[in-house]
Tab-separated table of C-alpha atoms in Angstrom:
chain	number	residue	atom	x	y	z
A	1	MET	CA	0.184	-0.242	-0.187
A	2	GLY	CA	2.901	2.551	0.955
A	3	VAL	CA	5.039	1.636	-2.223
A	4	LEU	CA	1.729	2.341	-4.256
A	5	GLY	CA	0.732	5.564	-2.634
A	6	LEU	CA	4.422	6.569	-3.397
A	7	LEU	CA	3.824	5.340	-6.972
A	8	LEU	CA	0.910	7.478	-7.359
A	9	PHE	CA	2.319	10.368	-5.594
A	10	SER	CA	5.355	10.582	-8.205
A	11	LEU	CA	3.479	10.874	-11.275
A	12	GLY	CA	2.133	13.673	-10.288
A	13	ARG	CA	5.537	15.168	-9.668
A	14	GLU	CA	7.645	17.404	-12.430
A	15	HIS	CA	10.241	14.825	-12.283
A	16	ALA	CA	8.514	11.778	-11.457
A	17	TRP	CA	11.825	9.015	-11.336
A	18	GLN	CA	13.822	11.250	-9.324
A	19	ALA	CA	10.479	11.622	-7.106
A	20	LEU	CA	10.154	7.893	-7.167
A	21	GLY	CA	13.706	7.074	-6.342
A	22	GLY	CA	13.786	9.381	-3.381
A	23	GLY	CA	10.787	8.025	-2.049
A	24	LEU	CA	12.090	4.321	-2.411
A	25	VAL	CA	15.456	5.513	-0.508
A	26	VAL	CA	13.504	7.307	2.244
A	27	ALA	CA	11.070	4.012	2.914
A	28	GLY	CA	13.663	1.799	2.839
A	29	ALA	CA	15.916	3.827	5.183
A	30	SER	CA	12.307	4.012	7.347
A	31	VAL	CA	11.916	0.324	7.169
A	32	VAL	CA	15.589	-0.358	8.165
A	33	LEU	CA	15.502	1.559	11.025
A	34	GLY	CA	12.036	0.087	12.557
A	35	GLY	CA	12.971	-3.096	11.865
A	36	ALA	CA	16.511	-2.569	13.665
A	37	LEU	CA	13.778	-1.067	16.605
A	38	GLY	CA	11.695	-4.190	16.440
A	39	PHE	CA	14.600	-6.361	16.589
A	40	LEU	CA	15.961	-4.763	19.507
A	41	PHE	CA	12.200	-4.948	21.299
A	42	GLY	CA	11.898	-8.850	20.319
A	43	VAL	CA	15.335	-10.289	21.470
A	44	PRO	CA	14.300	-12.840	23.791
A	45	ARG	CA	16.031	-13.105	27.277
A	46	VAL	CA	17.737	-16.089	28.503
A	47	ARG	CA	16.007	-17.529	31.768
A	48	GLY	CA	18.658	-17.780	34.660
A	49	GLY	CA	17.053	-20.719	36.465
A	50	ALA	CA	13.845	-22.693	36.168
A	51	GLY	CA	11.086	-20.679	35.817
A	52	PRO	CA	7.858	-20.810	37.943
A	53	ASN	CA	6.496	-23.577	35.569
A	54	GLY	CA	9.389	-25.596	35.569
A	55	GLU	CA	11.120	-24.117	32.516
A	56	PRO	CA	14.760	-25.823	32.085
A	57	HIS	CA	17.713	-23.560	32.609
A	58	GLY	CA	19.069	-21.466	29.638
A	59	SER	CA	15.826	-21.823	27.967
A	60	TYR	CA	14.352	-17.776	26.245
A	61	ALA	CA	11.368	-16.435	27.184
A	62	PRO	CA	9.428	-13.779	25.440
A	63	ASN	CA	11.370	-10.024	25.733
A	64	THR	CA	9.093	-7.863	27.691
A	65	ASN	CA	11.172	-5.023	27.251
A	66	LEU	CA	8.303	-3.492	24.640
A	67	GLU	CA	5.749	-4.144	27.369
A	68	GLN	CA	8.066	-1.928	29.906
A	69	VAL	CA	8.808	0.745	27.585
A	70	SER	CA	5.101	0.748	26.857
A	71	ASP	CA	4.272	1.518	30.357
A	72	TRP	CA	6.874	3.842	30.877
A	73	LEU	CA	5.664	5.703	27.805
A	74	THR	CA	1.924	5.998	29.002
A	75	LYS	CA	2.863	7.434	32.358
A	76	VAL	CA	5.274	10.091	31.055
A	77	LEU	CA	2.489	11.186	28.571
A	78	LEU	CA	0.040	11.270	31.316
A	79	GLY	CA	2.422	13.467	33.271
A	80	VAL	CA	4.228	15.935	31.117
A	81	GLY	CA	3.653	14.315	27.422
A	82	LEU	CA	0.601	16.947	26.576
A	83	THR	CA	2.814	19.982	27.012
A	84	GLN	CA	5.429	18.670	24.333
A	85	LEU	CA	2.495	17.624	21.449
A	86	GLY	CA	3.741	21.291	19.611
A	87	SER	CA	7.141	20.701	19.945
A	88	LEU	CA	5.989	16.929	18.130
A	89	GLY	CA	4.692	18.545	15.558
A	90	GLU	CA	7.465	21.346	14.619
A	91	ARG	CA	10.345	18.169	14.793
A	92	LEU	CA	8.223	16.463	12.438
A	93	HIS	CA	7.479	19.188	10.436
A	94	ARG	CA	11.373	19.888	10.163
A	95	LEU	CA	11.406	16.462	8.972
A	96	GLY	CA	9.516	16.704	6.189
A	97	THR	CA	11.116	20.086	5.206
A	98	ALA	CA	14.437	18.305	5.027
A	99	LEU	CA	13.176	15.095	3.138
A	100	ALA	CA	10.868	17.139	0.638
A	101	PRO	CA	13.640	18.032	-1.866
A	102	ALA	CA	14.153	14.588	-2.851
A	103	LEU	CA	10.330	14.122	-3.365
A	104	GLY	CA	9.933	16.663	-5.658
A	105	GLY	CA	10.565	20.203	-3.715
A	106	ASP	CA	7.060	21.254	-3.720
A	107	GLU	CA	4.633	22.082	-0.809
A	108	GLY	CA	2.966	18.642	-0.863
A	109	ALA	CA	5.956	16.677	-0.828
A	110	VAL	CA	6.170	17.727	3.492
A	111	PRO	CA	3.376	16.315	4.575
A	112	PHE	CA	3.695	13.210	2.312
A	113	ALA	CA	7.455	13.027	3.256
A	114	VAL	CA	6.327	12.658	7.396
A	115	ALA	CA	3.566	10.436	6.059
A	116	LEU	CA	5.688	7.989	4.161
A	117	VAL	CA	8.428	7.807	6.839
A	118	LEU	CA	6.023	6.866	9.394
A	119	TYR	CA	4.122	4.603	7.858
A	120	PHE	CA	7.634	2.347	6.986
A	121	LEU	CA	9.099	3.002	9.851
A	122	VAL	CA	6.172	1.425	12.201
A	123	SER	CA	5.759	-1.160	9.413
A	124	GLY	CA	9.231	-2.221	9.573
A	125	PHE	CA	9.299	-2.482	13.597
A	126	LEU	CA	6.251	-4.526	13.402
A	127	ALA	CA	7.903	-6.788	10.982
A	128	GLY	CA	10.877	-7.058	12.601
A	129	TRP	CA	9.724	-7.820	16.408
A	130	LEU	CA	7.252	-10.284	14.865
A	131	VAL	CA	10.040	-11.939	13.251
A	132	THR	CA	12.342	-12.014	15.932
A	133	ARG	CA	9.858	-12.799	18.211
A	134	LEU	CA	8.502	-15.981	16.583
A	135	THR	CA	12.069	-16.987	15.052
A	136	LEU	CA	14.779	-16.119	16.849
A	137	PRO	CA	14.318	-17.854	20.756
A	138	GLN	CA	14.027	-21.183	18.209
A	139	VAL	CA	17.105	-20.695	16.572
A	140	LEU	CA	18.967	-19.573	19.687
A	141	SER	CA	17.583	-22.592	21.750
A	142	ASP	CA	18.903	-24.899	18.698
A	143	ALA	CA	22.663	-23.381	18.893
A	144	ASP	CA	22.747	-23.943	22.339
A	145	GLN	CA	21.198	-27.693	22.068
A	146	ALA	CA	23.579	-28.329	19.311
A	147	LEU	CA	26.583	-26.610	21.607
A	148	ASP	CA	25.227	-29.078	24.594
A	149	LEU	CA	25.492	-31.809	22.299
A	150	PHE	CA	29.038	-31.279	20.904
A	151	LEU	CA	30.481	-30.638	24.721
A	152	ALA	CA	29.142	-33.922	25.479
A	153	GLY	CA	30.641	-35.486	22.622
A	154	GLN	CA	34.140	-34.362	23.218
A	155	ASP	CA	33.793	-35.469	26.832
A	156	ARG	CA	32.402	-39.073	25.399
A	157	ASP	CA	35.745	-39.048	23.456
A	158	ARG	CA	38.086	-38.127	26.530
A	159	LYS	CA	36.653	-41.261	27.960
A	160	GLY	CA	37.392	-43.440	24.936
A	161	ASP	CA	33.660	-43.964	23.910
A	162	LYS	CA	33.933	-43.213	20.250
A	163	VAL	CA	30.324	-44.267	19.045
A	164	GLY	CA	28.640	-42.284	21.898
A	165	ALA	CA	30.560	-39.170	20.506
A	166	ASP	CA	29.702	-39.703	16.966
A	167	ASP	CA	25.963	-40.289	17.940
A	168	PHE	CA	26.463	-36.809	19.912
A	169	ARG	CA	28.071	-34.899	16.987
A	170	VAL	CA	25.363	-36.432	14.470
A	171	ARG	CA	22.350	-35.323	16.780
A	172	ALA	CA	24.162	-31.984	17.037
A	173	MET	CA	24.638	-31.469	13.381
A	174	GLN	CA	21.048	-32.276	12.860
A	175	HIS	CA	19.886	-29.592	15.026
A	176	LEU	CA	22.057	-27.466	13.203
A	177	GLY	CA	20.493	-28.611	10.031
A	178	LEU	CA	23.918	-29.411	8.679
A	179	LEU	CA	22.611	-33.086	8.529
A	180	GLY	CA	18.904	-34.362	7.689
A	181	ASN	CA	17.596	-37.186	9.846
A	182	SER	CA	17.085	-40.010	7.157
A	183	ALA	CA	16.902	-42.380	10.016
A	184	GLU	CA	13.339	-43.055	10.041
A	185	ARG	CA	11.648	-45.203	12.494
A	186	PRO	CA	8.920	-47.638	12.013
A	187	GLU	CA	5.704	-47.100	14.033
A	188	GLN	CA	6.016	-50.315	15.556
A	189	LEU	CA	9.652	-50.048	16.880
A	190	ALA	CA	8.301	-48.311	20.289
A	191	GLY	CA	6.286	-51.667	21.352
A	192	GLN	CA	9.193	-53.981	20.420
A	193	LEU	CA	11.830	-52.556	22.803
A	194	PRO	CA	11.883	-52.631	26.358
A	195	PRO	CA	10.415	-50.735	28.658
A	196	SER	CA	12.282	-47.351	29.487
A	197	ALA	CA	12.560	-44.421	31.838
A	198	ALA	CA	14.218	-43.027	28.099
A	199	ALA	CA	12.359	-40.794	26.137
A	200	GLY	CA	11.846	-42.293	22.615
A	201	PRO	CA	14.159	-45.578	20.744
A	202	GLU	CA	16.876	-43.538	20.857
A	203	GLY	CA	17.090	-43.273	24.522
A	204	VAL	CA	16.609	-47.052	25.272
A	205	VAL	CA	19.055	-47.152	22.753
A	206	ALA	CA	21.483	-45.090	24.738
A	207	GLU	CA	20.557	-47.171	27.837
A	208	VAL	CA	21.235	-50.838	26.364
A	209	ARG	CA	24.902	-49.194	25.248
A	210	SER	CA	25.552	-47.765	28.426
A	211	THR	CA	24.660	-51.017	30.291
A	212	ALA	CA	26.542	-53.472	27.424
A	213	ARG	CA	29.917	-53.652	29.509
A	214	ARG	CA	28.187	-54.708	32.218
A	215	SER	CA	25.747	-57.334	30.948
A	216	ALA	CA	26.468	-60.993	31.098
A	217	LEU	CA	25.321	-61.392	27.477
A	218	THR	CA	28.433	-63.448	25.425
A	219	ALA	CA	28.720	-62.844	21.643
A	220	GLU	CA	26.835	-66.031	20.927
A	221	GLN	CA	23.730	-64.709	22.837
A	222	VAL	CA	24.027	-61.400	21.126
A	223	ARG	CA	24.417	-62.970	18.266
A	224	GLU	CA	20.807	-64.881	18.269
A	225	LEU	CA	19.062	-61.856	19.639
A	226	PHE	CA	19.582	-59.954	16.344
A	227	ALA	CA	18.850	-63.433	14.458
A	228	ASP	CA	15.420	-63.705	16.336
A	229	GLY	CA	14.150	-61.613	13.643
A	230	SER	CA	11.961	-58.742	14.976
A	231	GLU	CA	13.220	-55.340	14.741
A	232	GLY	CA	13.034	-54.396	18.135
A	233	ARG	CA	15.364	-57.188	18.953
A	234	ARG	CA	17.604	-56.370	16.362
A	235	ILE	CA	18.191	-52.821	17.606
A	236	GLN	CA	19.014	-53.888	21.030
A	237	ALA	CA	21.653	-56.367	19.599
A	238	LEU	CA	23.285	-53.307	17.943
A	239	ALA	CA	23.343	-51.285	20.823
A	240	LEU	CA	24.730	-53.914	22.535
A	241	MET	CA	27.298	-53.720	19.897
A	242	GLN	CA	27.937	-50.433	19.989
A	243	GLY	CA	28.549	-50.575	23.945
A	244	ASP	CA	30.835	-53.441	23.872
A	245	PRO	CA	33.058	-53.887	20.510
A	246	SER	CA	33.530	-57.685	21.873
A	247	LEU	CA	29.747	-58.475	21.368
A	248	ALA	CA	29.963	-57.456	17.880
A	249	ASP	CA	29.401	-59.859	15.308
A	250	LEU	CA	30.490	-58.277	11.553
A	251	SER	CA	28.216	-60.870	10.084
A	252	SER	CA	25.305	-59.361	11.617
A	253	LEU	CA	26.397	-55.835	11.171
A	254	LEU	CA	26.804	-56.153	7.478
A	255	ASP	CA	23.551	-57.739	7.439
A	256	ALA	CA	21.934	-54.896	8.706
A	257	ILE	CA	23.879	-52.041	6.754
A	258	GLU	CA	22.798	-53.864	3.518
A	259	GLN	CA	19.700	-54.667	3.925
A	260	PRO	CA	18.381	-52.801	6.747
A	261	ARG	CA	15.127	-53.292	8.205
A	262	SER	CA	14.906	-49.243	8.104
A	263	GLY	CA	16.789	-46.324	8.060
A	264	PHE	CA	16.882	-46.457	12.128
A	265	GLU	CA	18.708	-49.816	12.072
A	266	GLN	CA	21.263	-49.001	9.304
A	267	TYR	CA	22.095	-45.608	11.448
A	268	HIS	CA	23.134	-47.758	14.683
A	269	ALA	CA	24.420	-50.273	12.623
A	270	LEU	CA	26.931	-48.138	10.829
A	271	LEU	CA	27.646	-46.687	14.658
A	272	ALA	CA	28.330	-50.483	15.931
A	273	ALA	CA	30.648	-50.575	12.783
A	274	ARG	CA	32.336	-47.280	13.806
A	275	GLY	CA	33.359	-48.624	17.134
A	276	LEU	CA	34.466	-52.163	16.100
A	277	LEU	CA	36.790	-50.766	13.195
A	278	SER	CA	40.070	-51.117	15.566
A	279	ARG	CA	39.442	-54.624	15.928
A	280	LEU	CA	39.081	-55.782	12.223
A	281	PRO	CA	41.836	-57.650	10.306
A	282	ALA	CA	42.180	-56.876	6.905
A	283	ALA	CA	40.099	-59.374	5.022
A	284	GLU	CA	37.254	-58.480	7.741
A	285	ALA	CA	37.552	-54.790	6.880
A	286	GLN	CA	37.630	-55.369	2.938
A	287	ARG	CA	34.373	-56.761	3.691
A	288	LEU	CA	33.494	-53.772	5.521
A	289	ARG	CA	34.861	-50.928	3.157
A	290	GLU	CA	32.925	-52.785	0.328
A	291	ALA	CA	29.558	-53.032	2.148
A	292	VAL	CA	29.570	-49.495	2.854
A	293	ALA	CA	30.862	-47.919	0.000
A	294	GLY	CA	28.218	-50.096	-2.103
A	295	ARG	CA	25.465	-48.714	-0.264
A	296	LEU	CA	26.546	-45.122	-0.393
A	297	MET	CA	26.703	-45.837	-4.291
A	298	ALA	CA	23.421	-47.616	-4.926
A	299	PRO	CA	20.575	-45.267	-5.961
A	300	ASP	CA	18.617	-46.689	-3.442
A	301	GLY	CA	20.924	-47.030	-0.790
A	302	ILE	CA	22.415	-44.345	1.852
A	303	PRO	CA	20.848	-41.106	1.152
A	304	TYR	CA	23.497	-38.041	0.453
A	305	GLY	CA	23.530	-35.374	3.009
A	306	SER	CA	22.337	-37.768	5.889
A	307	ASP	CA	22.950	-38.832	9.297
A	308	ARG	CA	24.093	-42.521	7.979
A	309	SER	CA	26.121	-40.930	4.962
A	310	TRP	CA	28.573	-38.803	7.156
A	311	LEU	CA	28.689	-42.094	9.563
A	312	ALA	CA	29.401	-44.244	6.201
A	313	GLU	CA	32.327	-41.565	5.134
A	314	LYS	CA	33.797	-41.395	8.305
A	315	ILE	CA	34.498	-45.573	8.247
A	316	LEU	CA	35.593	-45.164	4.767
A	317	SER	CA	38.298	-42.522	5.930
A	318	ARG	CA	39.229	-44.572	9.088
A	319	LEU	CA	39.553	-47.706	6.832
A	320	GLU	CA	43.117	-47.847	5.188
A	321	ALA	CA	43.517	-48.635	2.063
A	322	PRO	CA	44.458	-52.022	1.030
A	323	ALA	CA	48.855	-52.008	1.270
A	324	ALA	CA	50.416	-52.434	-1.803
A	325	PRO	CA	52.714	-55.534	-2.464
A	326	SER	CA	56.520	-55.403	-1.383
A	327	GLN	CA	58.689	-55.006	-3.898
A	328	VAL	CA	61.219	-57.683	-4.180
A	329	ALA	CA	64.544	-56.488	-2.785
A	330	PRO	CA	67.107	-56.383	-5.192
A	331	ALA	CA	69.704	-59.025	-5.719
A	332	GLN	CA	72.704	-58.732	-3.537
A	333	VAL	CA	75.855	-58.929	-5.850
A	334	VAL	CA	78.450	-60.530	-4.164
A	335	LEU	CA	82.158	-59.515	-5.533
A	336	PRO	CA	85.090	-62.226	-5.892
A	337	GLN	CA	87.782	-62.269	-3.250
A	338	GLN	CA	91.185	-61.343	-4.090
A	339	ALA	CA	94.258	-64.039	-2.479
A	340	GLY	CA	96.255	-62.285	0.273
A	341	PRO	CA	100.056	-62.449	0.458
A	342	ALA	CA	99.986	-65.371	2.460
A	343	GLY	CA	97.150	-67.120	0.239
A	344	GLU	CA	94.432	-65.753	2.650
A	345	ALA	CA	91.528	-64.421	1.120
A	346	GLN	CA	90.784	-60.667	1.801
A	347	PRO	CA	87.908	-58.847	2.251
A	348	GLN	CA	86.937	-56.773	-1.102
A	349	PRO	CA	86.537	-53.364	0.114
A	350	GLN	CA	82.840	-51.970	0.157
A	351	PRO	CA	81.500	-48.890	-1.741
A	352	PRO	CA	80.727	-46.161	1.061
A	353	ALA	CA	76.633	-46.039	1.744
């Protein structure tokens, strides 16, 4: 509406294009100024602790600066504002007079310049405040959660838990939008997993993984658990393999990587394979390399840019290339020995190294 009014106003001026260009610049500057003010009023504040409704520490609440300023302005207007209305009008007239040359310079340009500034200033303020109020808290919250996950991953890495560290890093990058979440979970999976206080299948997997080293299960029992057939038991077996690499079975992992029941299962199979890399002999490492590379290259395989592709590429980067065949050592030339004065063989002098 404001741009349409500016266009109609410019058509009635002697230098229409000059008036239109100047008006657009004034409108743009007003929008930027109003948007900046709206951003300042809309920036969320950080809660220093748990709020009265049990909000977690570090969450974000709407900024109440606008309400406080509004209350303050109301009190000022009631007290002394009525005596300053004349001064306000004079200042607005000065502003219009200063901007009038950019809109044609005649008398009609003065009130139009004031109206143009007020219209776009208020519009920019409302737009900046609404966008900041609606989007910035979520962006800041995601960034904080990603930072917490990265720090948790670093802590797991220092403790030697490479699998848990990579899991936290993947989740952190998903919060930042750097990785897609392709690990879809079947609806019936939640009913097939054991009851737990953890939230969702990811929490159950993390709990099983953390207790794997204290489990009395053997590698054969974990292999039988995976071969049971139900996806819930296969996920439990993969979580146990993640927590304790001595329980891992490469054939089971290759089955879950090459023929997964779901992306969620394939993701956790790749995590388990990540923790097994240092234990694999050359032949089994080659099998794992071929399986992972095959799923990356297959048209219906691991999606590019997903959490699984990040893990797969990391596994391939950690697997060393097959060693080159050793070169045959050159034949050593034995020089004939010369007889000494007493008929004894004298060693032939060796060339300097």
